[in-house]
mmCIF file of C-alpha atoms and ligand atoms in Angstrom:
data_model
loop_
_atom_site.group_PDB
_atom_site.id
_atom_site.type_symbol
_atom_site.label_atom_id
_atom_site.label_comp_id
_atom_site.label_asym_id
_atom_site.label_seq_id
_atom_site.Cartn_x
_atom_site.Cartn_y
_atom_site.Cartn_z
ATOM 1 C CA MET X 198 54.720 44.884 9.504
ATOM 2 C CA SER X 199 52.644 48.008 10.601
ATOM 3 C CA LEU X 200 53.139 51.367 8.841
ATOM 4 C CA LEU X 201 55.157 52.647 11.869
ATOM 5 C CA GLU X 202 57.465 49.650 11.608
ATOM 6 C CA ARG X 203 57.960 50.210 8.010
ATOM 7 C CA SER X 204 58.828 53.806 8.459
ATOM 8 C CA MET X 205 61.260 52.795 11.223
ATOM 9 C CA ARG X 206 62.796 50.331 8.964
ATOM 10 C CA THR X 207 63.308 52.921 6.292
ATOM 11 C CA ALA X 208 64.673 55.319 8.890
ATOM 12 C CA ILE X 209 67.238 52.769 10.184
ATOM 13 C CA LEU X 210 68.457 51.692 6.855
ATOM 14 C CA ARG X 211 68.804 55.389 5.714
ATOM 15 C CA ALA X 212 70.599 56.060 8.924
ATOM 16 C CA ALA X 213 73.044 53.476 8.005
ATOM 17 C CA ASP X 214 74.546 55.840 5.296
ATOM 18 C CA ASP X 215 74.903 58.714 7.890
ATOM 19 C CA CYS X 216 78.488 59.115 8.958
ATOM 20 C CA ARG X 217 77.732 60.648 12.319
ATOM 21 C CA VAL X 218 75.416 57.637 13.134
ATOM 22 C CA ARG X 219 78.213 55.340 11.843
ATOM 23 C CA HIS X 220 80.683 57.130 13.955
ATOM 24 C CA VAL X 221 78.769 56.766 17.286
ATOM 25 C CA VAL X 222 77.635 53.251 16.619
ATOM 26 C CA ARG X 223 81.055 51.958 15.640
ATOM 27 C CA ARG X 224 82.516 53.542 18.685
ATOM 28 C CA TYR X 225 80.225 51.970 21.306
ATOM 29 C CA GLY X 226 78.134 49.514 19.350
ATOM 30 C CA MET X 227 79.861 46.252 20.039
ATOM 31 C CA ARG X 228 79.400 46.653 23.832
ATOM 32 C CA ALA X 229 75.988 48.146 23.436
ATOM 33 C CA GLY X 230 74.729 45.043 21.505
ATOM 34 C CA ALA X 231 76.269 44.115 18.257
ATOM 35 C CA ALA X 232 77.830 41.366 20.186
ATOM 36 C CA ARG X 233 74.364 39.741 20.157
ATOM 37 C CA PHE X 234 74.576 39.321 16.358
ATOM 38 C CA VAL X 235 78.441 39.108 15.723
ATOM 39 C CA ALA X 236 80.690 36.516 17.056
ATOM 40 C CA GLY X 237 83.523 38.951 17.584
ATOM 41 C CA GLU X 238 86.059 41.024 15.701
ATOM 42 C CA ASN X 239 88.736 38.301 15.235
ATOM 43 C CA VAL X 240 88.982 34.881 13.527
ATOM 44 C CA GLU X 241 89.473 33.245 16.997
ATOM 45 C CA SER X 242 86.131 34.436 18.295
ATOM 46 C CA PHE X 243 84.525 33.101 15.060
ATOM 47 C CA LEU X 244 86.309 29.698 15.397
ATOM 48 C CA GLU X 245 85.153 29.299 19.036
ATOM 49 C CA ALA X 246 81.517 30.269 18.165
ATOM 50 C CA ALA X 247 81.535 27.938 15.286
ATOM 51 C CA ARG X 248 82.966 24.964 17.334
ATOM 52 C CA GLN X 249 80.308 25.645 19.860
ATOM 53 C CA ALA X 250 77.449 25.683 17.167
ATOM 54 C CA ASN X 251 78.889 22.305 15.984
ATOM 55 C CA ARG X 252 78.789 20.811 19.347
ATOM 56 C CA ARG X 253 75.121 21.946 19.592
ATOM 57 C CA GLY X 254 74.417 19.958 16.476
ATOM 58 C CA PHE X 255 74.491 22.910 13.954
ATOM 59 C CA ALA X 256 76.368 23.441 10.748
ATOM 60 C CA VAL X 257 77.821 27.056 10.215
ATOM 61 C CA ALA X 258 78.073 29.463 7.315
ATOM 62 C CA CYS X 259 80.970 31.794 8.076
ATOM 63 C CA GLY X 260 80.514 35.491 7.256
ATOM 64 C CA TYR X 261 83.696 37.542 7.297
ATOM 65 C CA LEU X 262 82.041 40.990 7.425
ATOM 66 C CA GLY X 263 82.824 43.354 4.620
ATOM 67 C CA GLU X 264 81.124 44.973 1.729
ATOM 68 C CA ARG X 265 81.395 47.572 -1.112
ATOM 69 C CA VAL X 266 85.242 47.555 -0.917
ATOM 70 C CA THR X 267 86.883 50.292 -3.027
ATOM 71 C CA THR X 268 90.349 48.944 -3.714
ATOM 72 C CA ALA X 269 91.552 45.770 -5.237
ATOM 73 C CA THR X 270 93.837 45.254 -2.303
ATOM 74 C CA GLU X 271 91.006 44.909 0.103
ATOM 75 C CA ALA X 272 89.130 42.511 -2.298
ATOM 76 C CA ARG X 273 92.234 40.339 -2.435
ATOM 77 C CA ALA X 274 92.659 40.356 1.146
ATOM 78 C CA ALA X 275 89.085 39.258 1.742
ATOM 79 C CA CYS X 276 89.589 36.276 -0.750
ATOM 80 C CA GLU X 277 92.726 35.113 0.987
ATOM 81 C CA ARG X 278 90.893 35.323 4.338
ATOM 82 C CA TYR X 279 88.143 33.201 2.810
ATOM 83 C CA CYS X 280 90.479 30.657 1.288
ATOM 84 C CA GLY X 281 92.347 30.490 4.435
ATOM 85 C CA LEU X 282 89.167 29.784 6.450
ATOM 86 C CA LEU X 283 88.270 26.931 4.213
ATOM 87 C CA HIS X 284 91.648 25.220 4.845
ATOM 88 C CA THR X 285 91.307 25.919 8.598
ATOM 89 C CA PHE X 286 87.759 24.186 8.592
ATOM 90 C CA ALA X 287 89.301 21.260 6.748
ATOM 91 C CA ALA X 288 92.212 20.912 9.157
ATOM 92 C CA GLU X 289 90.191 21.269 12.254
ATOM 93 C CA SER X 290 87.223 19.253 11.153
ATOM 94 C CA ILE X 291 84.870 22.126 11.576
ATOM 95 C CA ASP X 292 81.504 21.731 9.902
ATOM 96 C CA ALA X 293 81.317 25.126 8.323
ATOM 97 C CA ASN X 294 81.321 26.718 4.733
ATOM 98 C CA VAL X 295 81.612 30.378 3.684
ATOM 99 C CA ALA X 296 79.126 32.888 2.187
ATOM 100 C CA PHE X 297 80.267 36.285 1.113
ATOM 101 C CA LYS X 298 79.204 39.387 -0.700
ATOM 102 C CA PRO X 299 80.380 39.891 -4.230
ATOM 103 C CA THR X 300 81.197 43.517 -3.345
ATOM 104 C CA HIS X 301 83.475 42.321 -0.692
ATOM 105 C CA LEU X 302 85.397 40.713 -3.322
ATOM 106 C CA GLY X 303 85.438 43.964 -5.589
ATOM 107 C CA LEU X 304 82.087 43.793 -7.547
ATOM 108 C CA ASP X 305 81.755 47.769 -7.361
ATOM 109 C CA ILE X 306 85.365 48.133 -8.663
ATOM 110 C CA ASP X 307 85.289 45.536 -11.447
ATOM 111 C CA PRO X 308 82.861 42.628 -11.901
ATOM 112 C CA GLU X 309 85.726 40.554 -13.604
ATOM 113 C CA LEU X 310 87.925 41.052 -10.471
ATOM 114 C CA SER X 311 85.116 39.861 -8.372
ATOM 115 C CA TYR X 312 84.439 36.841 -10.507
ATOM 116 C CA ALA X 313 88.177 35.890 -10.554
ATOM 117 C CA LEU X 314 88.490 36.154 -6.778
ATOM 118 C CA ALA X 315 85.153 34.252 -6.258
ATOM 119 C CA ARG X 316 86.694 31.625 -8.529
ATOM 120 C CA GLU X 317 89.618 31.253 -6.191
ATOM 121 C CA VAL X 318 87.293 30.745 -3.181
ATOM 122 C CA ALA X 319 85.301 28.233 -5.220
ATOM 123 C CA ARG X 320 88.713 26.373 -5.965
ATOM 124 C CA ALA X 321 89.510 26.345 -2.299
ATOM 125 C CA ALA X 322 86.019 25.091 -1.504
ATOM 126 C CA SER X 323 86.162 22.436 -4.056
ATOM 127 C CA ASP X 324 89.768 21.297 -2.930
ATOM 128 C CA THR X 325 88.577 21.006 0.633
ATOM 129 C CA GLY X 326 85.365 19.216 -0.114
ATOM 130 C CA ASN X 327 83.378 22.130 0.962
ATOM 131 C CA THR X 328 80.842 24.626 -0.440
ATOM 132 C CA MET X 329 80.658 28.459 -0.881
ATOM 133 C CA ARG X 330 77.807 30.663 -1.476
ATOM 134 C CA LEU X 331 77.369 34.258 -2.985
ATOM 135 C CA ASP X 332 75.126 36.385 -0.710
ATOM 136 C CA MET X 333 72.613 38.731 -2.496
ATOM 137 C CA GLU X 334 73.018 42.460 -1.950
ATOM 138 C CA GLN X 335 71.144 45.551 -3.329
ATOM 139 C CA SER X 336 69.071 45.058 -6.489
ATOM 140 C CA GLU X 337 71.623 46.846 -8.592
ATOM 141 C CA CYS X 338 73.967 43.972 -7.884
ATOM 142 C CA VAL X 339 71.622 41.186 -8.872
ATOM 143 C CA ASP X 340 72.587 40.873 -12.632
ATOM 144 C CA ALA X 341 76.249 40.795 -11.836
ATOM 145 C CA THR X 342 75.975 38.426 -9.114
ATOM 146 C CA LEU X 343 73.913 35.921 -11.002
ATOM 147 C CA GLU X 344 76.418 36.154 -13.872
ATOM 148 C CA ILE X 345 79.275 35.333 -11.469
ATOM 149 C CA TYR X 346 77.151 32.415 -10.094
ATOM 150 C CA ARG X 347 76.471 31.135 -13.671
ATOM 151 C CA ARG X 348 80.213 31.341 -14.786
ATOM 152 C CA LEU X 349 81.296 29.434 -11.527
ATOM 153 C CA ARG X 350 78.600 26.799 -11.968
ATOM 154 C CA VAL X 351 80.021 25.743 -15.173
ATOM 155 C CA GLU X 352 83.202 24.670 -13.442
ATOM 156 C CA PHE X 353 82.168 23.872 -9.933
ATOM 157 C CA ASP X 354 79.493 21.823 -8.241
ATOM 158 C CA CYS X 355 80.130 23.420 -4.886
ATOM 159 C CA VAL X 356 78.846 27.023 -5.444
ATOM 160 C CA GLY X 357 75.587 28.469 -4.446
ATOM 161 C CA PHE X 358 73.797 31.851 -4.260
ATOM 162 C CA ALA X 359 70.879 33.611 -2.704
ATOM 163 C CA LEU X 360 67.537 35.016 -3.954
ATOM 164 C CA GLN X 361 65.387 37.585 -2.272
ATOM 165 C CA SER X 362 61.499 37.092 -2.206
ATOM 166 C CA TYR X 363 60.941 40.786 -1.807
ATOM 167 C CA LEU X 364 62.104 41.511 -5.491
ATOM 168 C CA PHE X 365 59.536 41.192 -8.367
ATOM 169 C CA ARG X 366 62.142 39.660 -10.660
ATOM 170 C CA THR X 367 63.179 36.701 -8.249
ATOM 171 C CA ALA X 368 60.580 34.171 -9.696
ATOM 172 C CA ALA X 369 62.007 34.580 -13.087
ATOM 173 C CA ASP X 370 65.650 34.395 -11.735
ATOM 174 C CA LEU X 371 64.873 31.215 -9.869
ATOM 175 C CA GLU X 372 63.146 29.585 -13.185
ATOM 176 C CA ARG X 373 66.143 30.568 -15.188
ATOM 177 C CA SER X 374 68.621 29.003 -12.682
ATOM 178 C CA LEU X 375 66.658 25.694 -12.494
ATOM 179 C CA PRO X 376 68.527 23.920 -15.404
ATOM 180 C CA LEU X 377 71.615 24.236 -13.377
ATOM 181 C CA SER X 378 70.207 22.333 -10.322
ATOM 182 C CA PRO X 379 70.974 25.137 -8.229
ATOM 183 C CA ASN X 380 72.107 25.327 -4.592
ATOM 184 C CA VAL X 381 69.864 28.299 -3.751
ATOM 185 C CA ARG X 382 69.352 30.052 -0.440
ATOM 186 C CA LEU X 383 66.009 31.801 -0.254
ATOM 187 C CA VAL X 384 65.804 34.965 1.933
ATOM 188 C CA LYS X 385 63.136 37.645 2.233
ATOM 189 C CA GLY X 386 65.592 40.482 1.556
ATOM 190 C CA ALA X 387 67.436 42.913 3.787
ATOM 191 C CA TYR X 388 67.920 46.218 1.874
ATOM 192 C CA LEU X 389 65.770 49.355 1.031
ATOM 193 C CA GLU X 390 64.322 48.696 -2.343
ATOM 194 C CA PRO X 391 61.911 50.940 -4.222
ATOM 195 C CA PRO X 392 58.152 50.077 -4.998
ATOM 196 C CA ASP X 393 58.946 49.611 -8.628
ATOM 197 C CA ARG X 394 61.296 46.727 -7.745
ATOM 198 C CA ALA X 395 60.237 45.084 -4.627
ATOM 199 C CA PHE X 396 57.040 44.188 -2.755
ATOM 200 C CA GLN X 397 56.562 46.436 0.043
ATOM 201 C CA ARG X 398 53.917 44.557 2.104
ATOM 202 C CA LYS X 399 55.259 41.769 4.316
ATOM 203 C CA ARG X 400 52.347 39.644 3.191
ATOM 204 C CA ASP X 401 53.419 39.812 -0.444
ATOM 205 C CA VAL X 402 57.022 39.100 0.452
ATOM 206 C CA ASP X 403 56.031 36.083 2.473
ATOM 207 C CA ASP X 404 53.558 34.723 -0.292
ATOM 208 C CA ASN X 405 56.395 35.086 -2.914
ATOM 209 C CA TYR X 406 58.727 33.359 -0.495
ATOM 210 C CA LEU X 407 56.340 30.354 -0.223
ATOM 211 C CA ALA X 408 55.999 30.149 -4.007
ATOM 212 C CA LEU X 409 59.648 30.336 -4.527
ATOM 213 C CA ALA X 410 60.332 27.554 -1.893
ATOM 214 C CA ALA X 411 57.638 25.343 -3.533
ATOM 215 C CA THR X 412 59.425 25.748 -6.952
ATOM 216 C CA ALA X 413 62.925 25.248 -5.759
ATOM 217 C CA LEU X 414 62.035 22.232 -3.705
ATOM 218 C CA SER X 415 60.169 20.487 -6.507
ATOM 219 C CA HIS X 416 63.072 20.624 -8.944
ATOM 220 C CA PRO X 417 66.595 18.982 -8.541
ATOM 221 C CA GLY X 418 69.156 21.026 -6.506
ATOM 222 C CA TYR X 419 69.506 22.015 -2.934
ATOM 223 C CA THR X 420 67.514 24.758 -1.101
ATOM 224 C CA ALA X 421 68.414 26.610 1.942
ATOM 225 C CA ILE X 422 65.338 27.915 3.716
ATOM 226 C CA ALA X 423 66.894 31.075 5.442
ATOM 227 C CA THR X 424 64.289 32.484 7.727
ATOM 228 C CA HIS X 425 63.217 32.884 11.413
ATOM 229 C CA ASP X 426 59.680 33.065 10.432
ATOM 230 C CA PRO X 427 57.874 30.161 12.043
ATOM 231 C CA ALA X 428 54.830 30.365 9.914
ATOM 232 C CA ILE X 429 56.941 30.142 6.817
ATOM 233 C CA VAL X 430 58.952 27.266 8.217
ATOM 234 C CA GLU X 431 55.692 25.442 9.070
ATOM 235 C CA ARG X 432 54.343 25.924 5.523
ATOM 236 C CA VAL X 433 57.707 24.892 3.886
ATOM 237 C CA LEU X 434 57.632 21.749 6.172
ATOM 238 C CA GLN X 435 54.200 20.783 4.764
ATOM 239 C CA THR X 436 55.539 21.253 1.215
ATOM 240 C CA ILE X 437 58.433 18.967 2.081
ATOM 241 C CA GLU X 438 56.310 16.400 3.722
ATOM 242 C CA ALA X 439 53.909 16.523 0.831
ATOM 243 C CA GLN X 440 56.702 15.884 -1.612
ATOM 244 C CA GLN X 441 58.087 13.146 0.667
ATOM 245 C CA LEU X 442 61.615 14.636 0.540
ATOM 246 C CA PRO X 443 64.203 13.002 2.731
ATOM 247 C CA LYS X 444 65.041 14.957 5.797
ATOM 248 C CA ARG X 445 68.707 15.470 4.623
ATOM 249 C CA GLY X 446 70.398 16.066 1.245
ATOM 250 C CA ARG X 447 67.780 18.233 -0.636
ATOM 251 C CA PHE X 448 67.363 21.155 1.720
ATOM 252 C CA GLU X 449 68.427 22.723 4.987
ATOM 253 C CA PHE X 450 67.222 25.469 7.261
ATOM 254 C CA GLN X 451 69.469 28.497 7.911
ATOM 255 C CA MET X 452 69.184 31.186 10.608
ATOM 256 C CA LEU X 453 71.475 34.048 11.635
ATOM 257 C CA TYR X 454 73.607 33.973 14.801
ATOM 258 C CA GLY X 455 71.625 35.404 17.748
ATOM 259 C CA ILE X 456 68.208 35.104 16.093
ATOM 260 C CA GLY X 457 65.584 32.416 16.127
ATOM 261 C CA THR X 458 67.542 30.143 18.474
ATOM 262 C CA ASP X 459 64.355 28.268 19.757
ATOM 263 C CA LEU X 460 63.288 27.581 16.111
ATOM 264 C CA ALA X 461 66.580 26.345 15.178
ATOM 265 C CA GLU X 462 66.807 23.999 18.124
ATOM 266 C CA ARG X 463 63.290 22.605 17.463
ATOM 267 C CA LEU X 464 64.112 21.959 13.811
ATOM 268 C CA ARG X 465 67.533 20.342 14.839
ATOM 269 C CA ASP X 466 65.560 18.181 17.447
ATOM 270 C CA ARG X 467 63.255 16.940 14.607
ATOM 271 C CA GLY X 468 66.224 15.729 12.576
ATOM 272 C CA TYR X 469 66.541 18.550 10.049
ATOM 273 C CA ARG X 470 69.906 19.993 9.098
ATOM 274 C CA VAL X 471 70.151 23.543 10.494
ATOM 275 C CA ARG X 472 72.925 25.958 9.539
ATOM 276 C CA LEU X 473 73.722 29.110 11.575
ATOM 277 C CA ALA X 474 75.243 31.975 9.728
ATOM 278 C CA ILE X 475 77.943 33.293 12.087
ATOM 279 C CA PRO X 476 79.462 36.658 11.063
ATOM 280 C CA PHE X 477 82.776 38.158 12.474
ATOM 281 C CA GLY X 478 85.184 41.013 11.720
ATOM 282 C CA ASP X 479 85.323 44.652 12.608
ATOM 283 C CA TYR X 480 83.287 45.804 9.691
ATOM 284 C CA TRP X 481 79.977 45.015 11.495
ATOM 285 C CA PHE X 482 78.156 48.480 11.381
ATOM 286 C CA PRO X 483 76.119 47.909 8.157
ATOM 287 C CA TYR X 484 75.306 44.313 9.188
ATOM 288 C CA LEU X 485 74.091 45.494 12.557
ATOM 289 C CA MET X 486 71.904 48.178 11.146
ATOM 290 C CA ARG X 487 70.201 45.647 8.935
ATOM 291 C CA ARG X 488 69.363 43.513 11.908
ATOM 292 C CA LEU X 489 68.086 46.460 13.799
ATOM 293 C CA ALA X 490 65.911 47.452 10.710
ATOM 294 C CA GLU X 491 64.447 44.055 10.523
ATOM 295 C CA ARG X 492 62.995 44.284 13.925
ATOM 296 C CA PRO X 493 62.715 47.833 15.156
ATOM 297 C CA ALA X 494 62.126 46.568 18.715
ATOM 298 C CA ASN X 495 65.888 45.788 18.731
ATOM 299 C CA VAL X 496 66.611 49.483 18.488
ATOM 300 C CA ALA X 497 65.191 50.110 22.033
ATOM 301 C CA PHE X 498 67.361 47.184 23.326
ATOM 302 C CA PHE X 499 70.461 48.578 21.506
ATOM 303 C CA LEU X 500 69.845 52.309 22.565
ATOM 304 C CA LYS X 501 69.663 51.088 26.348
ATOM 305 C CA GLY X 502 72.968 49.398 25.831
ATOM 306 C CA LEU X 503 74.553 52.561 24.207
ATOM 307 C CA ILE X 504 73.225 54.749 26.996
ATOM 308 C CA ALA X 505 74.497 52.227 29.780
ATOM 309 C CA GLY X 506 77.898 51.859 27.969
ATOM 310 C CA GLY X 507 78.384 55.508 26.841
HETATM 311 C C1 LIG Z 1813 71.146 32.531 6.867
HETATM 312 C C2 LIG Z 1813 70.517 33.905 6.244
HETATM 313 C C3 LIG Z 1813 71.258 34.491 5.269
HETATM 314 C C4 LIG Z 1813 70.763 35.692 4.727
HETATM 315 N N1 LIG Z 1813 71.307 36.247 3.616
HETATM 316 C C5 LIG Z 1813 70.821 37.303 3.049
HETATM 317 C C6 LIG Z 1813 71.191 37.725 1.798
HETATM 318 O O1 LIG Z 1813 72.163 37.097 1.044
HETATM 319 N N2 LIG Z 1813 70.674 38.897 1.206
HETATM 320 C C7 LIG Z 1813 69.598 39.506 1.948
HETATM 321 O O2 LIG Z 1813 69.128 40.519 1.254
HETATM 322 N N3 LIG Z 1813 69.212 39.121 3.174
HETATM 323 C C8 LIG Z 1813 69.748 38.004 3.654
HETATM 324 N N4 LIG Z 1813 69.251 37.518 4.876
HETATM 325 C C9 LIG Z 1813 68.431 38.403 5.582
HETATM 326 C C10 LIG Z 1813 66.792 38.164 5.188
HETATM 327 O O3 LIG Z 1813 66.716 38.789 3.934
HETATM 328 C C11 LIG Z 1813 65.878 39.006 6.270
HETATM 329 O O4 LIG Z 1813 66.262 40.239 6.181
HETATM 330 C C12 LIG Z 1813 65.972 38.389 7.506
HETATM 331 O O5 LIG Z 1813 66.185 37.076 7.628
HETATM 332 C C13 LIG Z 1813 64.640 38.694 8.330
HETATM 333 O O6 LIG Z 1813 63.551 38.120 7.725
HETATM 334 P P1 LIG Z 1813 62.898 36.788 8.264
HETATM 335 O O7 LIG Z 1813 62.860 35.842 7.178
HETATM 336 O O8 LIG Z 1813 63.569 36.223 9.558
HETATM 337 O O9 LIG Z 1813 61.414 37.128 8.386
HETATM 338 P P2 LIG Z 1813 60.676 38.337 9.273
HETATM 339 O O10 LIG Z 1813 59.254 38.298 8.905
HETATM 340 O O11 LIG Z 1813 61.496 39.573 9.102
HETATM 341 O O12 LIG Z 1813 60.911 37.992 10.778
HETATM 342 C C14 LIG Z 1813 60.158 36.732 11.274
HETATM 343 C C15 LIG Z 1813 60.593 36.609 12.719
HETATM 344 O O13 LIG Z 1813 61.823 36.358 12.981
HETATM 345 C C16 LIG Z 1813 62.481 37.105 14.051
HETATM 346 N N5 LIG Z 1813 63.294 38.192 13.581
HETATM 347 C C17 LIG Z 1813 63.685 38.489 12.260
HETATM 348 N N6 LIG Z 1813 64.649 39.344 12.150
HETATM 349 C C18 LIG Z 1813 65.109 39.578 13.509
HETATM 350 C C19 LIG Z 1813 66.098 40.381 14.006
HETATM 351 N N7 LIG Z 1813 66.983 41.196 13.222
HETATM 352 N N8 LIG Z 1813 66.276 40.425 15.459
HETATM 353 C C20 LIG Z 1813 65.348 39.666 16.071
HETATM 354 N N9 LIG Z 1813 64.352 38.801 15.630
HETATM 355 C C21 LIG Z 1813 64.364 38.816 14.387
HETATM 356 C C22 LIG Z 1813 61.241 37.889 14.631
HETATM 357 O O14 LIG Z 1813 60.710 37.138 15.689
HETATM 358 C C23 LIG Z 1813 60.280 38.086 13.550
HETATM 359 O O15 LIG Z 1813 58.982 38.240 13.922
HETATM 360 C C24 LIG Z 1813 69.740 36.321 5.356
HETATM 361 C C25 LIG Z 1813 68.902 35.661 6.325
HETATM 362 C C26 LIG Z 1813 69.442 34.580 6.932
HETATM 363 C C27 LIG Z 1813 68.690 33.808 7.993
#
């Protein structure tokens, strides 16, 4: 990532906290381009996108958009939504699990509330023979998120979490989780993190990603390689082949809805399990801003849509 792209990334992620930007983007944004990254605002549009993804040979991770809720009522509503979705997937034979942010289940209000609600989702996943995963948010949330994961893992096999290769601490976090045979999703990291906590150069983030993947894949557990980066995918495939891992059962690839479609199809055609993370819901603004920040070229495409639609 060039210096200009890095500055744009910072500016976009800062703008995500500006209420005027939020107002304009929320008003026109879905028509202008958010629909490229989000299945829709209601559950029906998600279910349709999930069925379509299944028909194309992809598993799905359902993301009901929401984060940093400020009331226990909102957190409980999100929990009920996730439990309901898991029962719908079982009833309709949809190959989808759920992934959610601990702050959607009230982590900022009370970590104990978030744990209790995450436990309800884990129970629903276990009862329906499915899995659930905790997303990883800003670095301030990492300790509490890992603590929720560890507590759930004592009780359930069906729980997973995510780790970000841009954080200095992640290698140690992964190492500590290895005795649990973890189900871990590896990502690069989507938030603005300071230089005393996170690698700032893409090359360092990528090198750390490869090291983490090699460690996770060489220990018992399940690894989700969540990236659209073809160079990383190719290097991980070399590790997988060197370790003679079976094509299914120990790892999968994951990509976000609307991104990396060609790469996802190529991996699927080679017989690998690929899961598309499909988000839905009306709280899509912060999710959209992170997708724009990852690839500043998306901003031009999005602004064109805003001008045409506005
Ligand atoms: C399934 C999944 C789950 C995730 N969960 C989390 C999480 O829990 N916590 C977290 O912090 N982050 C999460 N992320 C986001 C992740 O941290 C990165 O921000 C994101 O994946 C972009 O990084 P990359 O690995 O694709 O590599 P990059 O080096 O950023 O991109 C590689 C290539 O992918 C394509 N690409 C990447 N992003 C975009 C985009 N927005 N639009 C168009 N093309 C793009 C481009 O061609 C780019 O050259 C998740 C990502 C995935 C795929």
